[in-house]
């Protein structure tokens, strides 16, 4: 068994040595799929590998060590990595990070043996698709792999004058193994070696990591600069054993700016100092609490807390903290679903000692225009208009204006960096707060 490759190693083949006339190297005998046969029997096949999409290139690299080395010299980069309930999705830039990426799905299944022939026949009668299994070498280890084609459609996105396309016609590789943790590590080592562009990831989503593989994130972030320098992270902290790993992961990601956390713990509050200076913070609490101290330590541009338990006093002090400040960084705090602590749930406490005023159309517009942050694409997402006609305004000593919109079930605190932004053309009254 060969040793795992070091993903930091430089490509071994100079550019002028790749177009070799020697195409005699055969792929694995067990590689019976069409792509491998074409490479084996077609002289043109080895010359055409340069123009293949990343999912086909990944398949080739699992068939031939020679092509594994050659594909590495294309310096295609991984743009996003997403874990979702045992499935690993890797998005790869098609050519030179040209705003065009291909998604590759890899599902790692714990199974001692492949499905029986009877099971495969039954599956075929139901779906009319014959399940095909091939032997592939991933990071030097042999795995049984099933390939599936998905006929999805592409999505065109436009942002700030640039056109982006997410290519959703994709291949899925189902990898069968008796050791999923080792398989995850081998797959990640393989793809980072093959797609060796050092550009940091746009987005890393670790929310789908399973309990048996909870240490995979720290190993992933610890091994690769592309992950450590990623600026946008989504992570789940759903069990106590994930807490330590989550802290380690956050500490290692030194360039982190945008953070999406899903917290579902019992009797434990999760909070990391890294959350304090994040640009865009989104936390799903599932009724978990945030303490007054931690709430006041947040110094983010935008804060969105879902289903959080919090005290009325903490909200009051957060507003007063903004009033005493002269910084212009903060934009808004949103709590779409709020649970006030039963021991401190008086709505009047939120407005205590605050000089608030009713809406004045000479001071600001009716609708607050705000942009959701798209974590998956790590850029500004769609804009929303919030009706603040019934909100209460408060003015800071430097003239900055903010609006408080609250009830027993939600709380919003908006700062008007632009007092008269563009207003919506179509207004739906029943959406007013």
Tab-separated table of C-alpha atoms in Angstrom:
chain	number	residue	atom	x	y	z
A	1	UNK	CA	0.000	0.000	0.000
A	2	UNK	CA	1.411	3.361	-0.970
A	3	UNK	CA	1.813	6.166	1.509
A	4	UNK	CA	-0.600	9.161	1.442
A	5	UNK	CA	0.736	12.078	-0.561
A	6	UNK	CA	1.616	15.401	1.014
A	7	UNK	CA	-0.827	17.924	-0.479
A	8	UNK	CA	1.697	20.732	-0.030
A	9	UNK	CA	4.176	19.085	-2.412
A	10	UNK	CA	4.760	20.930	-5.686
A	11	UNK	CA	3.531	19.336	-8.938
A	12	UNK	CA	6.289	16.981	-10.116
A	13	UNK	CA	5.821	17.510	-13.855
A	14	UNK	CA	6.854	20.756	-15.550
A	15	UNK	CA	4.297	22.085	-17.985
A	16	UNK	CA	6.388	21.234	-21.053
A	17	UNK	CA	6.730	17.593	-20.014
A	18	UNK	CA	3.052	16.767	-19.754
A	19	UNK	CA	2.338	16.259	-23.454
A	20	UNK	CA	4.219	12.980	-23.575
A	21	UNK	CA	3.996	10.515	-26.448
A	22	UNK	CA	4.002	7.603	-24.038
A	23	UNK	CA	0.378	6.525	-23.539
A	24	UNK	CA	1.111	2.893	-22.857
A	25	UNK	CA	0.451	2.944	-19.118
A	26	UNK	CA	-2.621	0.854	-18.426
A	27	UNK	CA	-5.156	1.738	-15.788
A	28	UNK	CA	-6.338	-0.611	-13.053
A	29	UNK	CA	-7.630	-3.892	-14.480
A	30	UNK	CA	-10.691	-3.525	-12.283
A	31	UNK	CA	-11.623	-0.186	-13.867
A	32	UNK	CA	-14.352	-1.340	-16.205
A	33	UNK	CA	-16.189	1.976	-16.638
A	34	UNK	CA	-16.427	3.708	-19.992
A	35	UNK	CA	-14.094	6.557	-19.113
A	36	UNK	CA	-11.275	4.212	-18.121
A	37	UNK	CA	-11.706	2.030	-21.206
A	38	UNK	CA	-11.464	5.077	-23.447
A	39	UNK	CA	-8.192	6.068	-21.822
A	40	UNK	CA	-6.842	2.533	-22.145
A	41	UNK	CA	-7.746	1.941	-25.781
A	42	UNK	CA	-7.848	5.372	-27.405
A	43	UNK	CA	-4.561	7.123	-28.291
A	44	UNK	CA	-6.409	10.431	-28.249
A	45	UNK	CA	-7.846	9.768	-24.808
A	46	UNK	CA	-4.731	10.730	-22.879
A	47	UNK	CA	-4.425	13.916	-24.904
A	48	UNK	CA	-7.986	14.992	-24.093
A	49	UNK	CA	-7.755	14.751	-20.321
A	50	UNK	CA	-6.880	18.445	-20.086
A	51	UNK	CA	-10.344	19.555	-21.235
A	52	UNK	CA	-12.351	17.150	-19.087
A	53	UNK	CA	-14.538	18.544	-16.273
A	54	UNK	CA	-13.302	18.104	-12.696
A	55	UNK	CA	-15.613	15.183	-11.882
A	56	UNK	CA	-14.230	13.148	-14.793
A	57	UNK	CA	-10.705	14.180	-13.866
A	58	UNK	CA	-11.250	12.971	-10.316
A	59	UNK	CA	-12.379	9.615	-11.669
A	60	UNK	CA	-9.256	9.368	-13.816
A	61	UNK	CA	-6.985	10.149	-10.885
A	62	UNK	CA	-8.472	7.207	-9.000
A	63	UNK	CA	-7.587	4.935	-11.947
A	64	UNK	CA	-4.035	5.950	-12.781
A	65	UNK	CA	-1.237	7.346	-10.648
A	66	UNK	CA	0.318	8.884	-13.771
A	67	UNK	CA	-2.853	10.847	-14.514
A	68	UNK	CA	-3.142	11.711	-10.840
A	69	UNK	CA	0.181	13.513	-11.098
A	70	UNK	CA	-0.694	15.140	-14.413
A	71	UNK	CA	-4.125	16.419	-13.350
A	72	UNK	CA	-2.418	18.039	-10.359
A	73	UNK	CA	-0.438	20.259	-12.740
A	74	UNK	CA	-3.682	21.873	-13.977
A	75	UNK	CA	-3.846	23.617	-10.581
A	76	UNK	CA	-7.635	23.438	-10.436
A	77	UNK	CA	-8.793	24.714	-7.063
A	78	UNK	CA	-11.374	23.546	-4.559
A	79	UNK	CA	-13.839	26.387	-3.959
A	80	UNK	CA	-16.259	24.905	-1.414
A	81	UNK	CA	-16.551	21.809	0.775
A	82	UNK	CA	-19.846	20.713	2.313
A	83	UNK	CA	-20.566	17.830	4.682
A	84	UNK	CA	-24.214	16.794	4.856
A	85	UNK	CA	-25.354	13.673	6.727
A	86	UNK	CA	-22.554	11.431	5.557
A	87	UNK	CA	-22.281	12.989	2.113
A	88	UNK	CA	-19.299	15.070	1.135
A	89	UNK	CA	-19.740	17.638	-1.650
A	90	UNK	CA	-16.683	19.267	-3.188
A	91	UNK	CA	-16.936	22.153	-5.634
A	92	UNK	CA	-13.980	22.574	-7.973
A	93	UNK	CA	-13.113	25.509	-10.193
A	94	UNK	CA	-13.262	24.331	-13.792
A	95	UNK	CA	-10.364	26.400	-15.158
A	96	UNK	CA	-8.204	29.080	-13.531
A	97	UNK	CA	-10.861	30.130	-10.985
A	98	UNK	CA	-12.968	31.643	-13.773
A	99	UNK	CA	-16.227	31.858	-11.766
A	100	UNK	CA	-17.304	28.457	-13.095
A	101	UNK	CA	-17.349	25.473	-10.763
A	102	UNK	CA	-18.407	21.832	-10.802
A	103	UNK	CA	-19.926	20.060	-7.819
A	104	UNK	CA	-18.738	16.535	-7.047
A	105	UNK	CA	-20.716	14.438	-4.548
A	106	UNK	CA	-18.938	11.713	-2.600
A	107	UNK	CA	-20.975	9.539	-0.275
A	108	UNK	CA	-19.028	7.345	2.124
A	109	UNK	CA	-21.050	4.296	3.158
A	110	UNK	CA	-20.066	1.953	5.962
A	111	UNK	CA	-20.624	-1.520	4.564
A	112	UNK	CA	-18.586	-4.696	4.821
A	113	UNK	CA	-19.605	-5.973	1.386
A	114	UNK	CA	-21.299	-4.727	-1.761
A	115	UNK	CA	-25.032	-5.288	-2.396
A	116	UNK	CA	-25.820	-8.807	-3.542
A	117	UNK	CA	-26.695	-9.532	-7.149
A	118	UNK	CA	-30.333	-10.126	-6.164
A	119	UNK	CA	-30.457	-6.728	-4.467
A	120	UNK	CA	-28.983	-5.086	-7.547
A	121	UNK	CA	-31.525	-6.806	-9.823
A	122	UNK	CA	-34.379	-5.698	-7.563
A	123	UNK	CA	-33.031	-2.152	-7.584
A	124	UNK	CA	-32.783	-2.244	-11.372
A	125	UNK	CA	-36.401	-3.371	-11.756
A	126	UNK	CA	-37.473	-0.415	-9.630
A	127	UNK	CA	-35.296	2.329	-11.098
A	128	UNK	CA	-34.247	0.883	-14.468
A	129	UNK	CA	-30.674	1.773	-13.541
A	130	UNK	CA	-28.091	-1.007	-13.266
A	131	UNK	CA	-25.819	-0.261	-10.339
A	132	UNK	CA	-22.222	-0.464	-11.450
A	133	UNK	CA	-19.301	-0.934	-9.063
A	134	UNK	CA	-15.652	-0.372	-9.878
A	135	UNK	CA	-12.399	-0.641	-7.965
A	136	UNK	CA	-10.697	2.697	-7.377
A	137	UNK	CA	-7.508	3.721	-5.595
A	138	UNK	CA	-7.943	6.696	-3.269
A	139	UNK	CA	-4.851	8.037	-1.539
A	140	UNK	CA	-3.133	4.714	-2.100
A	141	UNK	CA	-5.952	2.528	-0.763
A	142	UNK	CA	-8.403	0.402	-2.767
A	143	UNK	CA	-12.136	1.096	-2.468
A	144	UNK	CA	-15.233	-0.264	-4.166
A	145	UNK	CA	-16.951	2.732	-5.774
A	146	UNK	CA	-20.370	3.146	-7.352
A	147	UNK	CA	-20.828	5.985	-9.852
A	148	UNK	CA	-24.176	7.742	-10.319
A	149	UNK	CA	-25.052	10.505	-12.804
A	150	UNK	CA	-27.470	13.244	-11.722
A	151	UNK	CA	-29.320	15.187	-14.399
A	152	UNK	CA	-29.713	18.467	-12.556
A	153	UNK	CA	-29.829	21.928	-14.070
A	154	UNK	CA	-27.474	24.892	-13.841
A	155	UNK	CA	-28.084	28.049	-11.831
A	156	UNK	CA	-26.934	31.443	-13.103
A	157	UNK	CA	-26.124	34.082	-10.508
A	158	UNK	CA	-25.210	37.745	-10.930
A	159	UNK	CA	-23.550	39.836	-8.251
A	160	UNK	CA	-21.831	43.209	-8.459
A	161	UNK	CA	-21.574	43.056	-12.228
A	162	UNK	CA	-20.054	39.551	-12.334
A	163	UNK	CA	-21.801	36.476	-13.689
A	164	UNK	CA	-21.487	33.192	-11.816
A	165	UNK	CA	-22.676	29.773	-12.836
A	166	UNK	CA	-23.159	26.773	-10.569
A	167	UNK	CA	-23.050	23.638	-12.720
A	168	UNK	CA	-25.452	21.101	-11.262
A	169	UNK	CA	-25.104	18.368	-13.858
A	170	UNK	CA	-22.914	16.210	-11.715
A	171	UNK	CA	-21.575	12.799	-10.873
A	172	UNK	CA	-21.806	11.137	-7.489
A	173	UNK	CA	-19.252	8.661	-6.209
A	174	UNK	CA	-20.506	6.257	-3.529
A	175	UNK	CA	-17.546	4.803	-1.661
A	176	UNK	CA	-18.015	1.601	0.338
A	177	UNK	CA	-15.805	1.011	3.354
A	178	UNK	CA	-15.735	-0.561	6.796
A	179	UNK	CA	-13.906	2.476	8.266
A	180	UNK	CA	-15.641	5.760	7.411
A	181	UNK	CA	-13.228	7.966	9.363
A	182	UNK	CA	-10.201	6.678	7.456
A	183	UNK	CA	-12.161	6.900	4.203
A	184	UNK	CA	-12.980	10.570	4.866
A	185	UNK	CA	-9.318	11.312	5.500
A	186	UNK	CA	-8.186	9.442	2.379
A	187	UNK	CA	-10.758	11.161	0.179
A	188	UNK	CA	-9.792	14.604	1.474
A	189	UNK	CA	-6.068	13.923	1.075
A	190	UNK	CA	-6.699	12.682	-2.459
A	191	UNK	CA	-8.770	15.657	-3.638
A	192	UNK	CA	-6.460	18.237	-2.061
A	193	UNK	CA	-3.499	16.570	-3.741
A	194	UNK	CA	-5.196	16.431	-7.143
A	195	UNK	CA	-6.801	19.892	-7.040
A	196	UNK	CA	-3.751	21.640	-5.657
A	197	UNK	CA	-4.588	25.316	-6.089
A	198	UNK	CA	-3.463	27.117	-2.885
A	199	UNK	CA	-6.263	29.718	-3.094
A	200	UNK	CA	-8.342	29.610	0.139
A	201	UNK	CA	-11.782	28.028	0.081
A	202	UNK	CA	-14.754	30.344	-0.376
A	203	UNK	CA	-16.881	28.276	2.002
A	204	UNK	CA	-16.517	25.337	4.389
A	205	UNK	CA	-19.664	23.657	5.744
A	206	UNK	CA	-19.121	21.164	8.575
A	207	UNK	CA	-22.690	21.005	9.908
A	208	UNK	CA	-23.312	17.504	8.587
A	209	UNK	CA	-20.403	15.792	10.343
A	210	UNK	CA	-21.623	12.629	12.068
A	211	UNK	CA	-20.780	11.675	15.655
A	212	UNK	CA	-18.467	8.843	14.635
A	213	UNK	CA	-16.421	11.243	12.484
A	214	UNK	CA	-16.504	14.310	14.727
A	215	UNK	CA	-12.700	14.675	14.706
A	216	UNK	CA	-12.538	14.959	10.895
A	217	UNK	CA	-13.000	18.789	10.861
A	218	UNK	CA	-9.980	19.540	13.045
A	219	UNK	CA	-7.806	17.210	10.984
A	220	UNK	CA	-9.091	18.785	7.767
A	221	UNK	CA	-8.480	22.358	8.930
A	222	UNK	CA	-5.186	21.438	10.556
A	223	UNK	CA	-3.738	19.879	7.400
A	224	UNK	CA	-4.597	22.391	4.688
A	225	UNK	CA	-3.897	26.110	4.408
A	226	UNK	CA	-6.856	26.435	2.025
A	227	UNK	CA	-9.139	25.516	4.941
A	228	UNK	CA	-7.348	27.504	7.643
A	229	UNK	CA	-7.509	30.630	5.469
A	230	UNK	CA	-11.160	30.157	4.509
A	231	UNK	CA	-13.189	33.240	5.458
A	232	UNK	CA	-16.643	31.628	5.636
A	233	UNK	CA	-17.581	28.684	7.873
A	234	UNK	CA	-20.755	26.827	8.818
A	235	UNK	CA	-20.453	24.464	11.758
A	236	UNK	CA	-22.801	22.450	13.962
A	237	UNK	CA	-22.421	21.943	17.710
A	238	UNK	CA	-25.177	19.463	18.473
A	239	UNK	CA	-23.580	17.185	21.058
A	240	UNK	CA	-21.207	17.785	23.939
A	241	UNK	CA	-18.382	15.855	22.262
A	242	UNK	CA	-18.426	18.404	19.437
A	243	UNK	CA	-17.729	21.369	21.737
A	244	UNK	CA	-13.972	20.913	22.059
A	245	UNK	CA	-13.584	20.161	18.346
A	246	UNK	CA	-15.594	23.270	17.446
A	247	UNK	CA	-13.358	25.474	19.614
A	248	UNK	CA	-10.221	24.004	18.018
A	249	UNK	CA	-11.605	24.483	14.517
A	250	UNK	CA	-12.550	28.116	15.147
A	251	UNK	CA	-9.157	28.899	16.662
A	252	UNK	CA	-7.282	27.417	13.695
A	253	UNK	CA	-9.245	29.407	11.088
A	254	UNK	CA	-7.274	32.618	11.406
A	255	UNK	CA	-8.921	34.502	8.513
A	256	UNK	CA	-12.521	33.728	9.476
A	257	UNK	CA	-14.940	36.600	8.799
A	258	UNK	CA	-18.375	35.035	8.328
A	259	UNK	CA	-19.752	32.369	10.659
A	260	UNK	CA	-22.937	30.294	10.647
A	261	UNK	CA	-23.412	28.076	13.732
A	262	UNK	CA	-26.117	25.544	14.575
A	263	UNK	CA	-26.145	24.941	18.343
A	264	UNK	CA	-28.251	22.248	19.979
A	265	UNK	CA	-26.877	21.487	23.428
A	266	UNK	CA	-28.483	20.764	26.779
A	267	UNK	CA	-27.426	22.567	29.945
A	268	UNK	CA	-24.381	24.043	28.210
A	269	UNK	CA	-23.890	27.415	26.538
A	270	UNK	CA	-21.541	27.355	23.580
A	271	UNK	CA	-19.609	30.546	22.943
A	272	UNK	CA	-16.239	31.193	21.340
A	273	UNK	CA	-14.197	34.417	21.504
A	274	UNK	CA	-13.885	34.113	17.713
A	275	UNK	CA	-17.585	34.965	17.446
A	276	UNK	CA	-16.978	38.465	18.804
A	277	UNK	CA	-15.163	40.005	15.825
A	278	UNK	CA	-16.948	38.163	12.998
A	279	UNK	CA	-18.323	40.351	10.197
A	280	UNK	CA	-21.520	38.361	9.656
A	281	UNK	CA	-22.723	36.089	12.468
A	282	UNK	CA	-25.712	33.758	12.173
A	283	UNK	CA	-26.507	31.422	15.077
A	284	UNK	CA	-29.378	28.937	15.374
A	285	UNK	CA	-29.791	28.309	19.100
A	286	UNK	CA	-32.763	25.913	19.335
A	287	UNK	CA	-33.796	27.658	22.582
A	288	UNK	CA	-30.256	27.556	23.983
A	289	UNK	CA	-29.287	30.677	25.912
A	290	UNK	CA	-26.705	33.385	25.396
A	291	UNK	CA	-25.506	35.099	28.554
A	292	UNK	CA	-25.534	38.841	29.069
A	293	UNK	CA	-21.718	38.941	29.123
A	294	UNK	CA	-21.356	37.079	25.839
A	295	UNK	CA	-24.091	39.106	24.172
A	296	UNK	CA	-22.368	42.379	25.045
A	297	UNK	CA	-19.015	41.082	23.774
A	298	UNK	CA	-20.310	40.749	20.198
A	299	UNK	CA	-18.744	43.351	17.917
A	300	UNK	CA	-20.056	42.159	14.567
A	301	UNK	CA	-21.320	43.990	11.521
A	302	UNK	CA	-24.514	41.931	11.345
A	303	UNK	CA	-25.924	39.560	13.976
A	304	UNK	CA	-28.775	37.114	13.482
A	305	UNK	CA	-29.812	34.865	16.375
A	306	UNK	CA	-32.525	32.275	15.790
A	307	UNK	CA	-34.625	30.778	18.604
A	308	UNK	CA	-32.367	32.163	21.311
A	309	UNK	CA	-33.163	32.466	25.011
A	310	UNK	CA	-32.051	35.863	26.297
A	311	UNK	CA	-32.897	38.349	29.036
A	312	UNK	CA	-34.654	41.659	28.483
A	313	UNK	CA	-31.827	43.334	30.406
A	314	UNK	CA	-29.228	41.991	27.966
A	315	UNK	CA	-31.102	43.551	25.034
A	316	UNK	CA	-31.381	46.860	26.886
A	317	UNK	CA	-27.657	46.893	27.651
A	318	UNK	CA	-26.817	45.978	24.042
A	319	UNK	CA	-28.693	49.063	22.821
A	320	UNK	CA	-26.987	51.243	25.443
A	321	UNK	CA	-23.611	49.861	24.379
A	322	UNK	CA	-24.298	51.096	20.832
A	323	UNK	CA	-25.418	54.497	22.165
A	324	UNK	CA	-22.134	54.965	24.038
A	325	UNK	CA	-20.048	53.950	21.033
A	326	UNK	CA	-18.925	56.059	18.074
A	327	UNK	CA	-18.104	53.113	15.804
A	328	UNK	CA	-19.947	52.782	12.500
A	329	UNK	CA	-19.345	49.060	11.962
A	330	UNK	CA	-22.595	47.683	13.408
A	331	UNK	CA	-25.595	47.429	11.061
A	332	UNK	CA	-28.267	45.297	12.664
A	333	UNK	CA	-29.270	42.713	15.243
A	334	UNK	CA	-32.062	40.341	14.238
A	335	UNK	CA	-33.790	37.830	16.487
A	336	UNK	CA	-36.662	36.488	14.354
A	337	UNK	CA	-37.707	34.018	17.076
A	338	UNK	CA	-36.979	35.055	20.647
A	339	UNK	CA	-37.511	33.388	24.014
A	340	UNK	CA	-37.193	35.841	26.879
A	341	UNK	CA	-35.776	34.332	30.046
A	342	UNK	CA	-38.709	33.736	32.453
A	343	UNK	CA	-36.713	35.417	35.231
A	344	UNK	CA	-36.195	38.565	33.130
A	345	UNK	CA	-38.935	38.813	30.515
A	346	UNK	CA	-40.511	42.234	31.107
A	347	UNK	CA	-40.795	44.014	27.743
A	348	UNK	CA	-40.519	47.368	29.506
A	349	UNK	CA	-37.002	46.448	30.644
A	350	UNK	CA	-35.849	46.484	27.012
A	351	UNK	CA	-36.736	50.186	26.701
A	352	UNK	CA	-35.631	51.174	30.199
A	353	UNK	CA	-33.857	54.577	30.326
A	354	UNK	CA	-33.913	54.896	26.513
A	355	UNK	CA	-35.037	58.141	24.888
A	356	UNK	CA	-37.090	56.643	22.061
A	357	UNK	CA	-39.331	58.446	19.579
A	358	UNK	CA	-42.065	57.372	17.197
A	359	UNK	CA	-41.583	57.248	13.435
A	360	UNK	CA	-40.955	60.605	11.732
A	361	UNK	CA	-40.986	60.498	7.922
A	362	UNK	CA	-38.689	63.537	7.853
A	363	UNK	CA	-35.969	61.618	9.701
A	364	UNK	CA	-35.978	58.286	7.854
A	365	UNK	CA	-37.779	56.091	5.350
A	366	UNK	CA	-40.490	53.605	6.254
A	367	UNK	CA	-38.661	50.516	5.007
A	368	UNK	CA	-35.226	49.466	6.181
A	369	UNK	CA	-33.294	47.909	3.290
A	370	UNK	CA	-30.985	45.130	4.355
A	371	UNK	CA	-29.083	42.339	2.666
A	372	UNK	CA	-28.930	38.745	3.800
A	373	UNK	CA	-25.452	37.263	3.752
A	374	UNK	CA	-25.190	34.227	1.479
A	375	UNK	CA	-22.888	31.907	3.408
A	376	UNK	CA	-22.794	29.218	0.728
A	377	UNK	CA	-21.533	31.701	-1.881
A	378	UNK	CA	-19.750	33.917	0.692
A	379	UNK	CA	-21.146	37.140	-0.727
A	380	UNK	CA	-24.030	39.534	-0.255
A	381	UNK	CA	-27.320	37.794	-0.975
A	382	UNK	CA	-30.810	39.040	-1.696
A	383	UNK	CA	-32.078	42.266	-0.174
A	384	UNK	CA	-35.092	42.455	2.121
A	385	UNK	CA	-37.268	45.387	3.116
A	386	UNK	CA	-38.379	45.608	6.745
A	387	UNK	CA	-41.374	47.821	7.530
A	388	UNK	CA	-40.338	50.012	10.453
A	389	UNK	CA	-43.351	52.350	10.546
A	390	UNK	CA	-44.291	51.092	13.996
A	391	UNK	CA	-40.713	50.976	15.232
A	392	UNK	CA	-39.224	53.236	17.899
A	393	UNK	CA	-36.280	55.450	16.920
A	394	UNK	CA	-33.278	56.341	19.017
A	395	UNK	CA	-30.505	58.806	18.151
A	396	UNK	CA	-26.849	58.575	19.179
A	397	UNK	CA	-24.769	61.583	20.238
A	398	UNK	CA	-22.986	61.609	16.859
A	399	UNK	CA	-26.318	61.747	15.010
A	400	UNK	CA	-26.530	58.056	14.069
A	401	UNK	CA	-30.133	56.840	13.992
A	402	UNK	CA	-31.409	53.366	14.909
A	403	UNK	CA	-34.837	51.749	15.076
A	404	UNK	CA	-36.141	49.141	17.528
A	405	UNK	CA	-38.917	46.823	16.346
A	406	UNK	CA	-39.976	44.261	18.940
A	407	UNK	CA	-42.748	42.100	20.328
A	408	UNK	CA	-43.003	39.080	22.603
A	409	UNK	CA	-41.843	36.800	19.758
A	410	UNK	CA	-39.173	38.796	17.882
A	411	UNK	CA	-36.655	41.623	18.267
A	412	UNK	CA	-34.962	43.790	15.625
A	413	UNK	CA	-32.450	46.603	16.056
A	414	UNK	CA	-31.490	48.416	12.831
A	415	UNK	CA	-28.953	51.210	12.314
A	416	UNK	CA	-29.748	53.575	9.432
A	417	UNK	CA	-26.438	54.031	7.610
A	418	UNK	CA	-28.594	55.408	4.803
A	419	UNK	CA	-31.711	57.109	6.124
A	420	UNK	CA	-33.632	57.139	2.854
A	421	UNK	CA	-32.720	53.969	0.954
A	422	UNK	CA	-34.555	52.634	-2.065
A	423	UNK	CA	-38.099	51.624	-1.107
A	424	UNK	CA	-40.031	48.552	-2.335
A	425	UNK	CA	-42.409	48.975	-5.249
A	426	UNK	CA	-44.778	46.202	-4.171
A	427	UNK	CA	-45.731	46.317	-0.514
A	428	UNK	CA	-47.509	43.381	1.147
A	429	UNK	CA	-49.291	44.854	4.217
A	430	UNK	CA	-49.729	41.582	6.130
A	431	UNK	CA	-45.918	41.299	6.369
A	432	UNK	CA	-45.683	44.498	8.414
A	433	UNK	CA	-44.348	44.330	11.931
